[in-house]
PDB file of C-alpha atoms in Angstrom:
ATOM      1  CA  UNK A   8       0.000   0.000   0.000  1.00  0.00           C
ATOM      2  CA  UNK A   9       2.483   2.198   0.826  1.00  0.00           C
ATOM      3  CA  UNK A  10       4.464   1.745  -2.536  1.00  0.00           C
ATOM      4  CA  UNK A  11       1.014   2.782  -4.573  1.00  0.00           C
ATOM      5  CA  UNK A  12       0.759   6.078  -1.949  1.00  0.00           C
ATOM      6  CA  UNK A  13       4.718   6.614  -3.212  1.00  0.00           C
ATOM      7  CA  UNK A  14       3.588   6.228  -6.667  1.00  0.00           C
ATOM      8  CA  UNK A  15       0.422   8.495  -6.756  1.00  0.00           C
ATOM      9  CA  UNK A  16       3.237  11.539  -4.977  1.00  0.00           C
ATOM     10  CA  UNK A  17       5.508  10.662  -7.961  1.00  0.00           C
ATOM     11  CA  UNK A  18       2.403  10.958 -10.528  1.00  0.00           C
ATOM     12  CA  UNK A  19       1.607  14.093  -9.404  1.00  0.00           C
ATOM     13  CA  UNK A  20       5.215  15.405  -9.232  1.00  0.00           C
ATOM     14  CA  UNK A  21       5.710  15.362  -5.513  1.00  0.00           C
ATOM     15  CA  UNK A  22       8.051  13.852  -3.530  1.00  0.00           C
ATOM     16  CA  UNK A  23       6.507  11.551  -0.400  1.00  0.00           C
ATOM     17  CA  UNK A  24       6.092  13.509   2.717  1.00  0.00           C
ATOM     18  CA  UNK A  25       9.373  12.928   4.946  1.00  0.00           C
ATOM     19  CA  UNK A  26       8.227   9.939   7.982  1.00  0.00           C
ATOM     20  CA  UNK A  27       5.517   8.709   5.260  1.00  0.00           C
ATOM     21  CA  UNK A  28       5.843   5.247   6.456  1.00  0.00           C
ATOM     22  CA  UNK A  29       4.124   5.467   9.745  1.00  0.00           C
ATOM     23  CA  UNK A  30       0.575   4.339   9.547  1.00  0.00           C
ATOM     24  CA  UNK A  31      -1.851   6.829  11.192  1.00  0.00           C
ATOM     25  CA  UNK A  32      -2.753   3.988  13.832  1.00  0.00           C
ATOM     26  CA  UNK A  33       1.336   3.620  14.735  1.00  0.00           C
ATOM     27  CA  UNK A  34       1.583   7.395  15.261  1.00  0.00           C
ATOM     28  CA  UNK A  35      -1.847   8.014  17.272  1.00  0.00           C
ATOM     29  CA  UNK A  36      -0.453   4.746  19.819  1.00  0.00           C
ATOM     30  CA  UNK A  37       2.846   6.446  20.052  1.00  0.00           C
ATOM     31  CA  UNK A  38       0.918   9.685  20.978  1.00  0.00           C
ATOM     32  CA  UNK A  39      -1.291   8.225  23.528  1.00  0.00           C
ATOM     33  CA  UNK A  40       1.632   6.352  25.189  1.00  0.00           C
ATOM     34  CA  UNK A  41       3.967   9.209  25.070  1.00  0.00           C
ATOM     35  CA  UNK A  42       1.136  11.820  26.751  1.00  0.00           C
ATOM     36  CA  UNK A  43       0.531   9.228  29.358  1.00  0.00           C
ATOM     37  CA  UNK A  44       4.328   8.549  30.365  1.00  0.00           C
ATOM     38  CA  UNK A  45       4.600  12.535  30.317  1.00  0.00           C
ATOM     39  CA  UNK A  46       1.231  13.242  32.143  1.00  0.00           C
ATOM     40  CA  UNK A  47       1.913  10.233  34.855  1.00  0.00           C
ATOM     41  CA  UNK A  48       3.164  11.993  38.314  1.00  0.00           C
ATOM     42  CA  UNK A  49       5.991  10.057  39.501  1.00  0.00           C
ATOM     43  CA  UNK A  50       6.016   8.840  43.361  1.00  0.00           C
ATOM     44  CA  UNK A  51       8.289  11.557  43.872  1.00  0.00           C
ATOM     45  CA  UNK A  52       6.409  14.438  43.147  1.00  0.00           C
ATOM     46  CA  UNK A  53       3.286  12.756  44.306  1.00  0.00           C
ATOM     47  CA  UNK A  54       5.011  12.528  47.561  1.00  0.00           C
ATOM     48  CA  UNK A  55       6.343  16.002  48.220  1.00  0.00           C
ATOM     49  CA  UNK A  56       4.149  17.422  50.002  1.00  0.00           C
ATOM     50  CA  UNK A  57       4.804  14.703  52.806  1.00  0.00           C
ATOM     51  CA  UNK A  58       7.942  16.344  53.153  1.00  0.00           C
ATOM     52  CA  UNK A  59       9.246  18.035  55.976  1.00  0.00           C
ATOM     53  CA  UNK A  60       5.820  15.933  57.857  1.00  0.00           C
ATOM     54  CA  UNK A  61       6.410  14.114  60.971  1.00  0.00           C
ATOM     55  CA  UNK A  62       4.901  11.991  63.761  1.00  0.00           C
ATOM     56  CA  UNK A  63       4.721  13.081  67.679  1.00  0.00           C
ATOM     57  CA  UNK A  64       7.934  11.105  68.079  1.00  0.00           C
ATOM     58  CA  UNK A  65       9.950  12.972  65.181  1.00  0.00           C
ATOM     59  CA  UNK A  66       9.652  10.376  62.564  1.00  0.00           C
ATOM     60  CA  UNK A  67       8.768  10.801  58.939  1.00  0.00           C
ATOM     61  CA  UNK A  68       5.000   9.985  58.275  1.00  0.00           C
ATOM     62  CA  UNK A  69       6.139   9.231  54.881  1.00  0.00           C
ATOM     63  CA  UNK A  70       8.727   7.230  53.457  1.00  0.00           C
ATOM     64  CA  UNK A  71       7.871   7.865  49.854  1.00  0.00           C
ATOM     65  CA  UNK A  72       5.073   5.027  49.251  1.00  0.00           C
ATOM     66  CA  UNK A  73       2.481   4.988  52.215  1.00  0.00           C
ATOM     67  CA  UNK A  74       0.672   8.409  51.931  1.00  0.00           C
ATOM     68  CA  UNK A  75      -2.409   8.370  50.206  1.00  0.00           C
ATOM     69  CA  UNK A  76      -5.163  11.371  49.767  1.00  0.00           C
ATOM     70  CA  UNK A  77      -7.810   9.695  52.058  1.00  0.00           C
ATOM     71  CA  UNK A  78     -11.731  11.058  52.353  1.00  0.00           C
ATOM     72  CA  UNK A  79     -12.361  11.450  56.191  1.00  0.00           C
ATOM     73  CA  UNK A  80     -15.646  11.069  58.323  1.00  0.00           C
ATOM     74  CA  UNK A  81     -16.179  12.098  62.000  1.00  0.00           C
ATOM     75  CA  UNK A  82     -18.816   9.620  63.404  1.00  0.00           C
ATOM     76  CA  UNK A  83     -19.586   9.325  67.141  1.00  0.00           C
ATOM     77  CA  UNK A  84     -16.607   7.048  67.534  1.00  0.00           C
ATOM     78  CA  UNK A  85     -13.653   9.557  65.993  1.00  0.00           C
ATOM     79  CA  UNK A  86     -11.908   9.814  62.648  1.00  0.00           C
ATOM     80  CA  UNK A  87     -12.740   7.395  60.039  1.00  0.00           C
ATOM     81  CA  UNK A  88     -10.740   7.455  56.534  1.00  0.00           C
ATOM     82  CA  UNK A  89     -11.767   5.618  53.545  1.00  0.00           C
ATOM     83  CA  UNK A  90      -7.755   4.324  52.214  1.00  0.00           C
ATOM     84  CA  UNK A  91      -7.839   2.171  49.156  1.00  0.00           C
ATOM     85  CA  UNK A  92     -11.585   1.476  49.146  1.00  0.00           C
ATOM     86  CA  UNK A  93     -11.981   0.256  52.741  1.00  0.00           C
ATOM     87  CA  UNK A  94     -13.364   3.036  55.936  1.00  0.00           C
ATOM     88  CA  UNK A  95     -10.886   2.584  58.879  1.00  0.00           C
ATOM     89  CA  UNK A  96     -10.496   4.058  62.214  1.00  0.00           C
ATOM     90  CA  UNK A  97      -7.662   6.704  63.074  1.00  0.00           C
ATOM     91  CA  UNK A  98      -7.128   7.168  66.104  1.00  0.00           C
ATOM     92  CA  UNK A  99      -7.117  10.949  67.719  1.00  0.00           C
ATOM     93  CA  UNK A 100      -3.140   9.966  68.719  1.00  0.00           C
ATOM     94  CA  UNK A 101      -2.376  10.253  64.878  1.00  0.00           C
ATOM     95  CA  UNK A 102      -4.021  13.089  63.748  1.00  0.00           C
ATOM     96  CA  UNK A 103      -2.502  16.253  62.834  1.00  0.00           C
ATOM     97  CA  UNK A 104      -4.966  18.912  62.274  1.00  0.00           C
ATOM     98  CA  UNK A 105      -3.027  20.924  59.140  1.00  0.00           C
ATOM     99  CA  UNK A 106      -2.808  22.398  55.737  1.00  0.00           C
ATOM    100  CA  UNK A 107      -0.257  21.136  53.543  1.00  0.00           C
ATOM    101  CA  UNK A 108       1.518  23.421  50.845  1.00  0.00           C
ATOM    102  CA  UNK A 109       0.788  22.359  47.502  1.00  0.00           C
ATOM    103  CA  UNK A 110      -1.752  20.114  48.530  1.00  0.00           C
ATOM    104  CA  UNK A 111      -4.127  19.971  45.495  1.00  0.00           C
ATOM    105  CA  UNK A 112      -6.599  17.074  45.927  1.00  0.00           C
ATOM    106  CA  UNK A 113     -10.294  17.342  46.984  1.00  0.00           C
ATOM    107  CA  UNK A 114     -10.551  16.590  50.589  1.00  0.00           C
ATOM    108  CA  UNK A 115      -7.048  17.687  51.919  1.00  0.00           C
ATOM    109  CA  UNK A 116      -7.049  15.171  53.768  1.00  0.00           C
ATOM    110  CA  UNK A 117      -4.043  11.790  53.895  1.00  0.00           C
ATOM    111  CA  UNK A 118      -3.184   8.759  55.591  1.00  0.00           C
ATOM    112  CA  UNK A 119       0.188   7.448  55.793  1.00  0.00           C
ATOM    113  CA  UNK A 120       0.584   3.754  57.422  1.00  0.00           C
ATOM    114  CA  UNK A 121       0.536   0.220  56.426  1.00  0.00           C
ATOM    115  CA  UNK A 122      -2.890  -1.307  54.914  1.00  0.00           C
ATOM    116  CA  UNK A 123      -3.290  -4.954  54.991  1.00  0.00           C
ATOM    117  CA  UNK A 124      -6.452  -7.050  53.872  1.00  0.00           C
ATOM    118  CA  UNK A 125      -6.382 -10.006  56.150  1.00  0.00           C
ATOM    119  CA  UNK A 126      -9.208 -12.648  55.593  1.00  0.00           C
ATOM    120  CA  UNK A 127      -9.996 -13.259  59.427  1.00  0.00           C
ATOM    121  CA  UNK A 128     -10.837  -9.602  60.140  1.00  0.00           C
ATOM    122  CA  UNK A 129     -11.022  -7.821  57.280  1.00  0.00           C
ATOM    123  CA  UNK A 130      -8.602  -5.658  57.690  1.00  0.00           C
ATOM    124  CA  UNK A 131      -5.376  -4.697  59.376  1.00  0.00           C
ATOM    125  CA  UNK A 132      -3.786  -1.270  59.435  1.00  0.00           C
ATOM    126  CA  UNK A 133      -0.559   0.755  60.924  1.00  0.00           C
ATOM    127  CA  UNK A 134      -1.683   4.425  60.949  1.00  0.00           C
ATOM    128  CA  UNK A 135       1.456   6.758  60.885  1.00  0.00           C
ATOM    129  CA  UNK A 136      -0.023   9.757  60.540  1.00  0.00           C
ATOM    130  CA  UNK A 137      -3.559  10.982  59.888  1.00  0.00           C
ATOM    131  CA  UNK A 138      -3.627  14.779  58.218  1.00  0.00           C
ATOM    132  CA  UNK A 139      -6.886  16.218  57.990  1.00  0.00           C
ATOM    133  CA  UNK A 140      -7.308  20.047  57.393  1.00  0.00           C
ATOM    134  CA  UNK A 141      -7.634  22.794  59.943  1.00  0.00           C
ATOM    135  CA  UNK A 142     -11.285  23.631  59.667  1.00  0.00           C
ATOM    136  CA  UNK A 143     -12.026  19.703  60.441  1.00  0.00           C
ATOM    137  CA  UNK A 144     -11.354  20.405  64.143  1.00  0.00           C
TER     138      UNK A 144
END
């Protein structure tokens, strides 16, 4: 196909265009990949706004992989957090009532711990550190 596309150019006096062999299905993949490699946050940047965070006892709440934006709920019990699709309790210990700078997602609100799914409980969870904004108080 692509020799009769050469041809027709060469009927008409033109030369191919330059990159003429790419199909228009090769290119638009290579587009869609490329935009979502560039458009991807990396854990890095995703994490920086953990930085310079830390627990009662002066350790990092983050360690680059266990902060996640987290919707919160105040029932009659305390703090509940919905972290990767399951509501746990925080408790009042962890919490750090807070804004932090260049915090961009809905809820301003995170969780940083360990999440398990265990099938004789349901769940099992480390909380680190619980940041929920300063008009949650």
């Amino acid at each position: 196909m692509a020799a009769n596309r050469h041809a027709s150019y060469a009927e008409a006096g033109c030369h191919a265009p330059v990159g003429s062999g790419l199909r228009l299905p090769d290119i638009t993949l290579a587009a869609v990949l490329a935009s979502a490699v560039l458009s991807a946050p990396s854990p890095v940047e995703s994490h920086d706004i953990y930085v310079g965070v830390y627990t009662r006892q002066g350790v990092p709440c983050c360690d680059e992989s266990d902060c996640v934006a987290a919707p919160f709920r105040v029932t009659p019990d305390g703090v509940e957090m919905l972290v990767r699709g399951v509501w746990i309790s925080v408790p009042r210990w962890y919490i750090q009532y807070r804004a932090l700078p260049g915090d961009t997602t809905p809820h301003r609100s995170h969780w940083c711990g360990a999440l398990h799914l265990v099938p004789t409980n349901g769940v099992n969870t480390m909380t680190r550190c619980a940041i929920l904004p300063p008009h949650a108080l």
